[in-house]
Coordinates of C-alpha atoms in Angstrom, one line a residue:
X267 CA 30.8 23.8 -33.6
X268 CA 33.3 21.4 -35.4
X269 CA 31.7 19.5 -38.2
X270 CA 33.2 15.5 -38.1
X271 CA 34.6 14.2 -40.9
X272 CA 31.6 12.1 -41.4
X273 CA 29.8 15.2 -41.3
X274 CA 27.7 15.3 -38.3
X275 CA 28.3 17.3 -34.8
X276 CA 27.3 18.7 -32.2
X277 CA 26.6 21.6 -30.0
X278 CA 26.4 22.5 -26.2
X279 CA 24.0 24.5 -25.4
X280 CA 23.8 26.9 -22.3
X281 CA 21.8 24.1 -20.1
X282 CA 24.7 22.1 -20.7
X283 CA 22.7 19.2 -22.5
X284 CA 24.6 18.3 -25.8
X285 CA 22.2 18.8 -29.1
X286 CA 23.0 16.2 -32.1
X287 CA 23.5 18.2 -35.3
X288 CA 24.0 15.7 -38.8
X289 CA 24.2 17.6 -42.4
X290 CA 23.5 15.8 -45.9
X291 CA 25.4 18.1 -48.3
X292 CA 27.1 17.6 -51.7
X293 CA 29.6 20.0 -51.6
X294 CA 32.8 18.2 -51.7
X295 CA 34.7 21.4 -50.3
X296 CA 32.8 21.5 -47.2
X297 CA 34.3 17.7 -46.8
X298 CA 37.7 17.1 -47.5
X299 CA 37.4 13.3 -47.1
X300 CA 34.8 13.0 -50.2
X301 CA 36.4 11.3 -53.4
X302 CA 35.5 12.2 -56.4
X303 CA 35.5 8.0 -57.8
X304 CA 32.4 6.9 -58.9
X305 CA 31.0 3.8 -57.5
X306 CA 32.1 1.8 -60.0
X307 CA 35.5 2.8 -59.4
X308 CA 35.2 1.4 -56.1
X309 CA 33.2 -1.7 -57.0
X310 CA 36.5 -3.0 -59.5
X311 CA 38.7 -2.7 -56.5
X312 CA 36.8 -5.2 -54.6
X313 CA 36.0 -7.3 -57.3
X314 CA 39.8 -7.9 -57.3
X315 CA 40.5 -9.0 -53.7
X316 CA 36.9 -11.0 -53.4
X317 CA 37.3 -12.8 -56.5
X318 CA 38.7 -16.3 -56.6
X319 CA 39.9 -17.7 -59.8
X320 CA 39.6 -21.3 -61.0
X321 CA 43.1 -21.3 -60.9
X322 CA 43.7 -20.4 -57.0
X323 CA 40.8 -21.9 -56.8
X324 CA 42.8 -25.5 -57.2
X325 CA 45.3 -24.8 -55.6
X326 CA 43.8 -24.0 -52.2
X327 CA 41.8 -27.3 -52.9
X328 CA 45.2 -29.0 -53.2
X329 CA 46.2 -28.2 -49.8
X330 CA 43.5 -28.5 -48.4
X331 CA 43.4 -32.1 -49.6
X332 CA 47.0 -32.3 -47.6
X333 CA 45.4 -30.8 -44.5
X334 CA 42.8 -33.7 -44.3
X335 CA 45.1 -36.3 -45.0
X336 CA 47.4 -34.8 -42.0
X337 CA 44.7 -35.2 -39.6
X338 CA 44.4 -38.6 -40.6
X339 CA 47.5 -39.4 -39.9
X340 CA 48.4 -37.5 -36.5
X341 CA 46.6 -37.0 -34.2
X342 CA 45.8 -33.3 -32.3
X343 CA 46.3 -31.5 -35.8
X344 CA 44.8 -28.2 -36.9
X345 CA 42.0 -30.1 -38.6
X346 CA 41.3 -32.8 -36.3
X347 CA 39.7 -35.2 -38.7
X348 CA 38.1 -37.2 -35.9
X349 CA 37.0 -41.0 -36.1
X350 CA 33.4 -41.5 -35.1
X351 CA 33.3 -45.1 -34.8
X352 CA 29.9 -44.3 -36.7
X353 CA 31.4 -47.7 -39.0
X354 CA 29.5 -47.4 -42.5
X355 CA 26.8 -46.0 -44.3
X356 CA 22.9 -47.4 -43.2
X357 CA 22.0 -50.9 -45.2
X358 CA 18.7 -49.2 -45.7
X359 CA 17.2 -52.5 -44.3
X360 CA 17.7 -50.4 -40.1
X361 CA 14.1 -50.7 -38.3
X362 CA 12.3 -50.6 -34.7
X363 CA 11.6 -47.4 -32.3
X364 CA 14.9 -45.2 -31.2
X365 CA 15.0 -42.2 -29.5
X366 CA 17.0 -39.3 -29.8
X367 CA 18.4 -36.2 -27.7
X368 CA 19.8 -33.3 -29.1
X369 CA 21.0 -30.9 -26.6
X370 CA 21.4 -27.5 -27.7
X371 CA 22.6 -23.7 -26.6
X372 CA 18.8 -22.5 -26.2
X373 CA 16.7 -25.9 -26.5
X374 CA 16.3 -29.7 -25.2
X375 CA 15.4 -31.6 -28.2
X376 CA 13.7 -35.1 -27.5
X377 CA 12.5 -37.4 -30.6
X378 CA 11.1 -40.5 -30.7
X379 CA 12.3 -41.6 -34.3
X380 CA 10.2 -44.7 -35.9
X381 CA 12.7 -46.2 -38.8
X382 CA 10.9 -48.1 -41.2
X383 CA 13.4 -49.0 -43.4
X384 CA 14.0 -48.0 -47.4
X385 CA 14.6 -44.5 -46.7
X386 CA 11.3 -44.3 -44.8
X387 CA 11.1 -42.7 -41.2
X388 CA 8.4 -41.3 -38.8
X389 CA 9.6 -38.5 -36.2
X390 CA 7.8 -37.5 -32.9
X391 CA 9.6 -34.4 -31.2
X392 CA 9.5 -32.0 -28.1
X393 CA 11.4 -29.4 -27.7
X394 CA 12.2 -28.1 -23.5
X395 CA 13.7 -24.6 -23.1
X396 CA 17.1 -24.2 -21.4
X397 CA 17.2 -21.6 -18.9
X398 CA 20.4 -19.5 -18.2
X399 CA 20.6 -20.7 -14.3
X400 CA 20.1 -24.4 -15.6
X401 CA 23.1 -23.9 -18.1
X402 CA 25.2 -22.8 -14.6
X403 CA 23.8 -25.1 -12.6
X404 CA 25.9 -28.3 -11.0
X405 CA 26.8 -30.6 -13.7
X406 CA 24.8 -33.7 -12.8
X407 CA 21.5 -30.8 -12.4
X408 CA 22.0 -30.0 -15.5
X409 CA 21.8 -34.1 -17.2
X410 CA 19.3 -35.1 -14.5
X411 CA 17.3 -31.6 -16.1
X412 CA 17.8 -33.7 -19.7
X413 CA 16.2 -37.0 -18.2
X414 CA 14.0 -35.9 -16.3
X415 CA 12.6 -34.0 -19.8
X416 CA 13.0 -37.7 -22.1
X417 CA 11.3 -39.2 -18.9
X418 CA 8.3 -36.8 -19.3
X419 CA 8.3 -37.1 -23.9
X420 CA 8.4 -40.8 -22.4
X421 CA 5.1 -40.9 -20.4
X422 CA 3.2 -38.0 -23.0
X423 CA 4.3 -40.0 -26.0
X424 CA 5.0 -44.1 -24.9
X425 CA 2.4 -44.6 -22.2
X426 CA 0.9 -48.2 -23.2
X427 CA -2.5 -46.7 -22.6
X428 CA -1.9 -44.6 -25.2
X429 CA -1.1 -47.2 -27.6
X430 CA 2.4 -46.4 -27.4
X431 CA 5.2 -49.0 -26.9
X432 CA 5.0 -52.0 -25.0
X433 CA 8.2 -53.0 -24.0
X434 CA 9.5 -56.8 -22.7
X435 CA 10.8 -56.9 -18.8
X436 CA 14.7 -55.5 -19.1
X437 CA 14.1 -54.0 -22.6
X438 CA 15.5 -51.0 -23.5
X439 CA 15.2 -48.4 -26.0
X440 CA 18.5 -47.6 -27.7
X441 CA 18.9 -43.3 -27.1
X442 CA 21.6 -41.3 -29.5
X443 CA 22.8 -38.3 -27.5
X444 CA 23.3 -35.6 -30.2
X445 CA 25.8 -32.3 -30.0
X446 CA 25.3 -29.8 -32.7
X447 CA 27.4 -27.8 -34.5
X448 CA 25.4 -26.3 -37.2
X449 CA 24.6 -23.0 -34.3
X450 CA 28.2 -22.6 -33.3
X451 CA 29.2 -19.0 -32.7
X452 CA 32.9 -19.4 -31.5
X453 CA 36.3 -19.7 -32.9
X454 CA 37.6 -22.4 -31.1
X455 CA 39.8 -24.9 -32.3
X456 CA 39.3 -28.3 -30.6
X457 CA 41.9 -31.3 -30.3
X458 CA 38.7 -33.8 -30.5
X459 CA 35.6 -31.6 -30.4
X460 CA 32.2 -31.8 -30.1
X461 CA 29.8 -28.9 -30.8
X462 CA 26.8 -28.4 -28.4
X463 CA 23.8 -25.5 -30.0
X464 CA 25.3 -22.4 -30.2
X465 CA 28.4 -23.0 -27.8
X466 CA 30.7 -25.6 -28.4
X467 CA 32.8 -27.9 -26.0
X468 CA 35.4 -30.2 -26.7
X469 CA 35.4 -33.4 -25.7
X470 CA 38.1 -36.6 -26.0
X471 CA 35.8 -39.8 -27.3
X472 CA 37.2 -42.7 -28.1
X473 CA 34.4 -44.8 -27.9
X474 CA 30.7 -43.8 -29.6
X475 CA 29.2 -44.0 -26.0
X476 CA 31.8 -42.0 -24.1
X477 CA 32.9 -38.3 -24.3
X478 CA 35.0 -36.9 -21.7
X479 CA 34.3 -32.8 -21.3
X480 CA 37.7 -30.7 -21.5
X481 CA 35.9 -27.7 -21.3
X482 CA 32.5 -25.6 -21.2
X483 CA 32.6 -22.7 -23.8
X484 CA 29.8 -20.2 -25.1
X485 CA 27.5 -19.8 -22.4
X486 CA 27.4 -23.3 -20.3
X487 CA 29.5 -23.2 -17.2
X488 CA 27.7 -26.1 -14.9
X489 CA 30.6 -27.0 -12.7
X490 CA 31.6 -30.3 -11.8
X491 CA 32.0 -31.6 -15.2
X492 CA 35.0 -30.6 -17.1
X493 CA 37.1 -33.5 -17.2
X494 CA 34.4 -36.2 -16.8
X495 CA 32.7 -38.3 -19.1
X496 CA 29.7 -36.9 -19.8
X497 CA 27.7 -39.8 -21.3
X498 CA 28.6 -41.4 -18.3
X499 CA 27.0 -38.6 -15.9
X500 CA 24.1 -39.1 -18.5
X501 CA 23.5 -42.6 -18.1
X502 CA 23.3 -41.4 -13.9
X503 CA 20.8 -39.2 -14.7
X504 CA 18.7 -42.0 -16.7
X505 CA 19.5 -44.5 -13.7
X506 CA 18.1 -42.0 -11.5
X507 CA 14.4 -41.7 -13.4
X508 CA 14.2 -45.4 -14.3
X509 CA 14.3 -45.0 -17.9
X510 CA 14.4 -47.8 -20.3
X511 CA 16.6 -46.3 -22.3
X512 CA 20.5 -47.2 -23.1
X513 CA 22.5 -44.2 -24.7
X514 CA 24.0 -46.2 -27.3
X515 CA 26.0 -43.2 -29.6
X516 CA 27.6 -40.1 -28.4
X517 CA 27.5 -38.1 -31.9
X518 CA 27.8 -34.8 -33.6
X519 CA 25.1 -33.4 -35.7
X520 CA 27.7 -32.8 -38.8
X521 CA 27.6 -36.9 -38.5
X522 CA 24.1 -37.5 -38.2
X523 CA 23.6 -35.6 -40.8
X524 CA 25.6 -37.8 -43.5
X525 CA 24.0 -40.7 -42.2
X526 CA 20.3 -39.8 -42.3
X527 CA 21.2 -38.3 -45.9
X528 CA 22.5 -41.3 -47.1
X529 CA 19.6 -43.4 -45.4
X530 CA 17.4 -41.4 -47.5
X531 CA 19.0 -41.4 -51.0
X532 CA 22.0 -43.7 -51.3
X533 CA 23.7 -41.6 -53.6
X534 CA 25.0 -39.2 -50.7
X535 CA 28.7 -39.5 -50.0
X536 CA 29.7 -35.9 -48.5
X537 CA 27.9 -33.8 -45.6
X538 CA 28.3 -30.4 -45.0
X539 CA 27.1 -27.7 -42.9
X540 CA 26.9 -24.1 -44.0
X541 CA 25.8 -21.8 -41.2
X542 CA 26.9 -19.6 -38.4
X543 CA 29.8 -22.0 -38.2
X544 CA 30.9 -24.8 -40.8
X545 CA 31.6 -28.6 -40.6
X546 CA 31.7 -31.4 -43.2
X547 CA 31.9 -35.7 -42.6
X548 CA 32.0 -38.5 -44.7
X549 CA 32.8 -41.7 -45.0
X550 CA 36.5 -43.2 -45.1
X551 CA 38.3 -46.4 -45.4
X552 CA 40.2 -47.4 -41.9
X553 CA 43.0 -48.5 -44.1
X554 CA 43.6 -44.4 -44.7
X555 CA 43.1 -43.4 -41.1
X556 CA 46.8 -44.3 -40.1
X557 CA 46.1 -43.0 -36.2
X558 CA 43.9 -45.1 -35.1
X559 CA 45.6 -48.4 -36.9
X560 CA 46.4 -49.4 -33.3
X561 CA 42.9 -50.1 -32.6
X562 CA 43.1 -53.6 -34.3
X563 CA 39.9 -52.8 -36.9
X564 CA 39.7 -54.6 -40.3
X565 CA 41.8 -52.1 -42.9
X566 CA 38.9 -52.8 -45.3
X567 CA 36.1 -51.5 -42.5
X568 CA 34.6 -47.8 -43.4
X569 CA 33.9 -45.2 -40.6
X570 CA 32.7 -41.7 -40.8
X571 CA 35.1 -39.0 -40.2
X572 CA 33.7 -35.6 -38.7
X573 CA 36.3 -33.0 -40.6
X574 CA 36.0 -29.8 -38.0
X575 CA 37.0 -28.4 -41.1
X576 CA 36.7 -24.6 -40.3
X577 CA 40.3 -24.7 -38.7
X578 CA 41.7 -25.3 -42.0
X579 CA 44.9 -23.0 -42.5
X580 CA 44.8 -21.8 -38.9
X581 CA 47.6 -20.0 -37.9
X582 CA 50.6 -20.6 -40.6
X583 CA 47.8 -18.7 -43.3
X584 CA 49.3 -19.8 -46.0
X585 CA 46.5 -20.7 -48.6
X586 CA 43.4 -19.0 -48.1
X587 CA 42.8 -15.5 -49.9
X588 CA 42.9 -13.5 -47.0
X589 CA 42.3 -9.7 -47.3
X590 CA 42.7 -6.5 -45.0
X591 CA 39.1 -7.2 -43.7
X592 CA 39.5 -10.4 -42.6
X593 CA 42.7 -10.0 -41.0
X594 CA 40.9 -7.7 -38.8
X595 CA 38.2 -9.6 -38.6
X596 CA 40.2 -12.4 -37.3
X597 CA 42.8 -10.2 -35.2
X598 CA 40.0 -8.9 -32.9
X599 CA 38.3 -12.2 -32.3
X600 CA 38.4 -13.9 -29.3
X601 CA 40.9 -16.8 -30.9
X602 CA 43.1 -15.0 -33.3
X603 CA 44.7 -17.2 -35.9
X604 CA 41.9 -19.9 -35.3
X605 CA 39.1 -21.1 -37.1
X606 CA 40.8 -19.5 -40.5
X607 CA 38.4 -21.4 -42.8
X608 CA 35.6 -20.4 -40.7
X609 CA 36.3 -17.0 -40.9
X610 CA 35.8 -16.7 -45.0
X611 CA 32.4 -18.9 -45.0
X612 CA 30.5 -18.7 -42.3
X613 CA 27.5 -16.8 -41.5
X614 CA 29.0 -15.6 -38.1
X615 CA 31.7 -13.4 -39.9
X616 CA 30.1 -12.0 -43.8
X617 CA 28.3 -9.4 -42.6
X618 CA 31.0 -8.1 -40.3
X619 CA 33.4 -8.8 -43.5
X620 CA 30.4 -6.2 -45.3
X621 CA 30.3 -3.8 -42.2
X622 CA 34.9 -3.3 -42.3
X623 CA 34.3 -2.3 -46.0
X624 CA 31.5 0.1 -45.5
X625 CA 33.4 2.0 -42.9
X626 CA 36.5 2.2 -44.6
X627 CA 34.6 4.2 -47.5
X628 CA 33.3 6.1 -44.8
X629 CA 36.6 7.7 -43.2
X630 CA 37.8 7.9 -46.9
X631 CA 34.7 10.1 -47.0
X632 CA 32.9 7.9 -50.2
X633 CA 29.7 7.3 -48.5
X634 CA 27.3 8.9 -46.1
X635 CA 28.3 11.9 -46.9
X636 CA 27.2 14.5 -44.1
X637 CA 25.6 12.1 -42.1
X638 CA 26.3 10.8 -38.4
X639 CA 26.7 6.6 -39.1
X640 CA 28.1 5.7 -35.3
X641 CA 25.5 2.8 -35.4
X642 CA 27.8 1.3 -38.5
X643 CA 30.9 1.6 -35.7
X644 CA 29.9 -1.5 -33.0
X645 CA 31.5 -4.7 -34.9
X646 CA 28.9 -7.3 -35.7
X647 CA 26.6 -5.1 -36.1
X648 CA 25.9 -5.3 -39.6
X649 CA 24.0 -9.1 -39.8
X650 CA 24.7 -11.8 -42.7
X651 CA 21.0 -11.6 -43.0
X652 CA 21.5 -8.5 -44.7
X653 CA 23.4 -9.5 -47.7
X654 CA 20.5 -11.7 -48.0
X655 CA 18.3 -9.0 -48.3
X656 CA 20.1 -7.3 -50.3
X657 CA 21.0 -9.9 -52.7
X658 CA 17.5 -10.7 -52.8
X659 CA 15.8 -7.3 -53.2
X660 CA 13.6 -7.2 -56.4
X661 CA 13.1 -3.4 -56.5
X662 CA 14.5 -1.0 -59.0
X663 CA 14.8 1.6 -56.2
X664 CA 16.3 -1.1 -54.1
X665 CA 13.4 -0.6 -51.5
X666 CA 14.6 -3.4 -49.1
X667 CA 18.1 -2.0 -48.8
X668 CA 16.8 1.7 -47.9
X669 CA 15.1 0.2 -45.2
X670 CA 17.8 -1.4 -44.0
X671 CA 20.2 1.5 -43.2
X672 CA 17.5 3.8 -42.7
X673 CA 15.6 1.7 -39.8
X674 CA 19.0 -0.7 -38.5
X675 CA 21.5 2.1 -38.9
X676 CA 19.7 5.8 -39.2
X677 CA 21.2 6.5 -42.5
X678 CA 20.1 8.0 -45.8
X679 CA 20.9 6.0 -48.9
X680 CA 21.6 7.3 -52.8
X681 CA 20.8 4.8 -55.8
X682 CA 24.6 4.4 -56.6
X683 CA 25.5 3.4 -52.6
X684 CA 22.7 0.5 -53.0
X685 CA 23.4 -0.5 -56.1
X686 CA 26.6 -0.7 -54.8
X687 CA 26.1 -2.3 -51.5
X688 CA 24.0 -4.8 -53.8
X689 CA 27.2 -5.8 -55.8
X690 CA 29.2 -6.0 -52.6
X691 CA 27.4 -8.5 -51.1
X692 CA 27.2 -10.5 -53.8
X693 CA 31.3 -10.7 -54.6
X694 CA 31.2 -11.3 -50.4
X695 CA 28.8 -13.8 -50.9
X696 CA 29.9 -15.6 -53.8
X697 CA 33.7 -15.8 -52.1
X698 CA 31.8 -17.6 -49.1
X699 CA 30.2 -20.2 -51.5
X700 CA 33.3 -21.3 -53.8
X701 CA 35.3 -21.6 -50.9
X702 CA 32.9 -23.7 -49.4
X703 CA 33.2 -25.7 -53.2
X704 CA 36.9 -26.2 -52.4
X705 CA 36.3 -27.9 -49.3
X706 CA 34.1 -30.4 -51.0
X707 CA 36.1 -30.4 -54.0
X708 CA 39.0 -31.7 -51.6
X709 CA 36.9 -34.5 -50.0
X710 CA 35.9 -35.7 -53.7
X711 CA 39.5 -35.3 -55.3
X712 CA 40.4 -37.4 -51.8
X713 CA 38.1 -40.2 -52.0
X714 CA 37.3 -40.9 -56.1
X715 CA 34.4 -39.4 -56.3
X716 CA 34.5 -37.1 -59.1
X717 CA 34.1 -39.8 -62.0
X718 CA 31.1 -41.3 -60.9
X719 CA 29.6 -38.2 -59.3
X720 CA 27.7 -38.3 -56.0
X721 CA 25.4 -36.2 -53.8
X722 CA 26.4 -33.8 -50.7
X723 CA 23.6 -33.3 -47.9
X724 CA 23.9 -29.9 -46.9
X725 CA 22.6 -27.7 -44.3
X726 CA 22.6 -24.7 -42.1
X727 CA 21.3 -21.0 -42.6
X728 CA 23.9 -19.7 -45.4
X729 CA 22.5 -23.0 -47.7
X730 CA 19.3 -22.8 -46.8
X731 CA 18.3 -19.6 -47.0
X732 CA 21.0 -17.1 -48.4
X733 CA 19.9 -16.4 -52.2
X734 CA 21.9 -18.4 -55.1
X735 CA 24.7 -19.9 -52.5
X736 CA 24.0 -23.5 -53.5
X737 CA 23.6 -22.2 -57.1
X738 CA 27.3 -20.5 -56.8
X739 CA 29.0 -23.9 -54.9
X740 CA 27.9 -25.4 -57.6
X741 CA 29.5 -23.2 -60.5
X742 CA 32.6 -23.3 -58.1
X743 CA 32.8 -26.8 -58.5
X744 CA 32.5 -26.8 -62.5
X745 CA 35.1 -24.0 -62.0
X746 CA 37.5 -26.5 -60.4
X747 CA 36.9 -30.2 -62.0
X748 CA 35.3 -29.2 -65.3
X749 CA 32.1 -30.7 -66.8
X750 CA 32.7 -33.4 -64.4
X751 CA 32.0 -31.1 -61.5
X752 CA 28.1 -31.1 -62.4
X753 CA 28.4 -34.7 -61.2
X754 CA 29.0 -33.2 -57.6
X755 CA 25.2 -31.7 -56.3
X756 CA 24.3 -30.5 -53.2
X757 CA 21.1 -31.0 -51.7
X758 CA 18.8 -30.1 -49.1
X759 CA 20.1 -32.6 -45.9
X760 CA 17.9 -34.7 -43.7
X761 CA 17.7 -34.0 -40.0
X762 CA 21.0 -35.0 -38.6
X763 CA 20.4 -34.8 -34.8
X764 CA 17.1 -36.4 -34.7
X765 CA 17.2 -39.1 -37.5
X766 CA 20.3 -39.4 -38.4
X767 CA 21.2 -40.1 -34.1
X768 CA 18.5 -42.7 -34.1
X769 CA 20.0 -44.4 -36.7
X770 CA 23.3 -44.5 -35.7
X771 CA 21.9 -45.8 -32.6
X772 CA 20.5 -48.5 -34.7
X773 CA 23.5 -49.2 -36.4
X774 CA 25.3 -49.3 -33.4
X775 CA 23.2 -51.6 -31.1
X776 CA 23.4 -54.2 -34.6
X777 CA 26.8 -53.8 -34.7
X778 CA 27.4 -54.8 -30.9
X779 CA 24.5 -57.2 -30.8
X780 CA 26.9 -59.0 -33.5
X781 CA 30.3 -58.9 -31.8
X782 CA 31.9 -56.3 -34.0
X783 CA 34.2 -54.0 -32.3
X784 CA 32.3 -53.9 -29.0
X785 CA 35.2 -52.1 -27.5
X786 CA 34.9 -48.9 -29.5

């Protein structure tokens, strides 16, 4: 029998079935791989490459700044920067019955949303399931599936019997259509885009009611509707059941979410989401959106711009603080060179960040010693949710993270490898959350902000529910604007694809109703 250099083996025995053999020993001479560094040794050298200074910290913030004023400008840029034709914030004053439908990778969301004005809002919501044949079935199926779901939250939750609404002959309900990006799993970078659950498609718009799909990605393949306008084939499918509803708004989630944020507390300028992929909007002069100038809308007009932000230094890589792991992380992808930002922040990619490191100290023969660890070797394995664990563990024995490699991954742990896997995280972590500061640092630094402060709805796994990441944007923006940076908050966002769609669809229908810009 050979013994591996991660000390485990095997042996064939005379029946010809192979028997697993893994050893736990500390003899270093029995494994030549085995350093003799402490821990601790280790832990500076990755305190170097995961830390981010105040000082590069403003510089990346700098050009990132450039990148979103590029997309501005041009369009089909790495950051897209795409006009919404969502045109201002709520007036707060936004009232009446509007429904919304949020389609997404696993679920068909339907909400009947009652605005009440003043920041106030009642929601009424059904969720359908998606099936896998339904997600590959014809096109038109899969938006006549969609109606024929709002046609049945329509007769539960509307019949006049009921005392639900009772609507005037030829009245219609005003419907936003929502596509969310806060589950996207991909790397794609999208000309226009529009995310959709956990796969994303992109999609020209250039109106708020029209989207033509250039593509089905992550999971969705109905045929027949790559290169059509899918709120058109929408619209078909509501023809079809006699709804009385009118899709007013085509609009992504990130979107929404800035303007149900806002609706709720005024002071909310910035939206972000921080989750198994990332996205920001916010609100920007026409004047400073020099592609679209053609369009003929008043210079002094504001409409919310939905960043696709996780594309930032794609490709040329010139500004992010890229290490070995993330090179690989990005090189083995299915879009290598895309989606750079992404890469570093989102919750798709830490724990495979985590997972590089660990087996690197295992070939160098640091940890595991003696023990078989082929469950560590299958990449993305190793989930974000257990640097949250991890980070979050209150025992002194570090209880949560024995379990962890001894139940996921069939491995014995020592004190120092926990106490180390601990401290790992956290530098892996805390990298995530002050770059995620320099993106918003660069919307602020771009629109004013930073004197008279303002809030930043955010959402999505990594703020919600990873341990001190809010906490750690927050010291990253102090880090990068001084004092003045405690002016810049975070806080938990409202619902963008229920709400924040049936707002926009109130905002919209006013704005038509009155003659503004009726051909966007």
């Amino acid at each position: 029998m050979v013994l591996s250099r991660r000390g485990s083996g095997s042996i064939t025995l005379a029946s010809g079935q192979t028997l697993a053999l893994h050893h736990r020993t500390q003899d270093e001479e029995d494994l030549p791989h085995a350093t003799k560094k402490t821990m601790a040794d280790h832990l500076r050298k990755y305190e170097s490459i995961f830390t981010l200074t105040p000082q590069r910290m403003r510089m990346i913030v700098e050009a990132f700044k450039e990148t979103l004023e590029l997309g501005l400008e041009k369009p089909k840029q790495v950051v897209p920067m795409i006009p919404t034709y969502v045109f201002g914030f709520p007036t707060g004053k936004e009232a009446g019955d509007y429904l919304a439908v949020d389609l997404g990778g696993t679920n068909l969301r339907v909400c009947l949303v009652s605005v009440q004005g003043e920041g106030k809002f009642e929601i009424t919501q059904t969720k359908y399931r998606l099936t896998e044949e339904q997600k590959h079935d014809d096109g038109q199926n899969l938006f006549d599936f969609c109606a024929e779901c709002l046609k049945t939250f329509v007769d539960t939750n509307l019949a006049e019997e009921e005392g639900g609404l009772n609507l005037k002959p030829g009245e219609t309900l005003p419907l936003g259509f929502t596509v969310s990006s806060r589950s996207f799993k991909g790397d794609l970078t999208p000309t226009e885009v529009i995310h959709a659950g956990q796969f994303s498609y992109p999609c020209t718009q250039e109106k708020i009611d029209h989207g033509v799909l250039i593509r089905w990605t992550k999971g969705f393949g109905a045929p027949n509707t790559e290169g059509r306008d899918v709120a058109e084939m929408f619209r078909k499918s509501l023809a079809k059941y006699e709804l009385p509803v009118t899709m007013t708004a085509l609009i992504n989630d990130t979107t929404g979410t800035l303007i149900a944020s806002h609706y709720v507390n005024p002071k909310t300028k910035i939206a972000c989401i921080f989750g198994t992929g990332c996205n920001a909007a916010y609100m920007e002069h026409v004047k400073d959106i020099p592609k679209i100038k053609d369009l003929g809308i008043d210079g002094s007009a504001e409409m919310a711009i939905n960043c696709e932000w996780g594309a930032f230094d794609s490709f040329e890589h010139e500004h992010l603080p890229r290490t070995k792991y993330d090179v690989i992380v990005d090189e083995s992808s299915n879009k290598p060179g895309e989606q750079a930002f992404e890469k570093l922040i989102s919750g798709r990619y830490l724990g495979e960040i985590m997972r590089l490191v660990i087996c690197e100290l295992i070939d160098e023969g640091v940890l595991f010693l003696g023990q078989n660890t082929y469950k560590l070797e299958s990449p993305y394995v190793f989930e974000t949710a257990f640097l949250s664990l991890m980070e979050s563990d209150p025992t002194d024995e570090l209880l949560m993270i024995i379990g962890i490699f001894s139940h996921f991954f069939a491995v014995e742990t020592t004190l120092a490898e926990r106490q180390f896997f601990r401290a790992l995280a956290m530098l892996i972590g805390r990298r995530a959350a002050r770059l995620s500061a320099c993106g918003i640092a660069a919307i602020v630094s771009k629109m004013g902000y930073l004197d008279e402060g303002c809030l930043v709805g955010a959402d999505g796994s990594l703020y919600n529910k990873y341990p001190g990441f809010a906490d750690r944007i927050h010291e990253g923006l102090v880090d990068i604007f001084g004092e003045k940076g405690r002016g810049i908050v975070t806080c938990h966002a409202e619902d963008g694809s229920g709400v924040g769609s049936a707002i926009i669809a109130a905002m919209t229908k006013a704005r038509k109703e009155s003659g503004l810009y009726l051909d966007v």
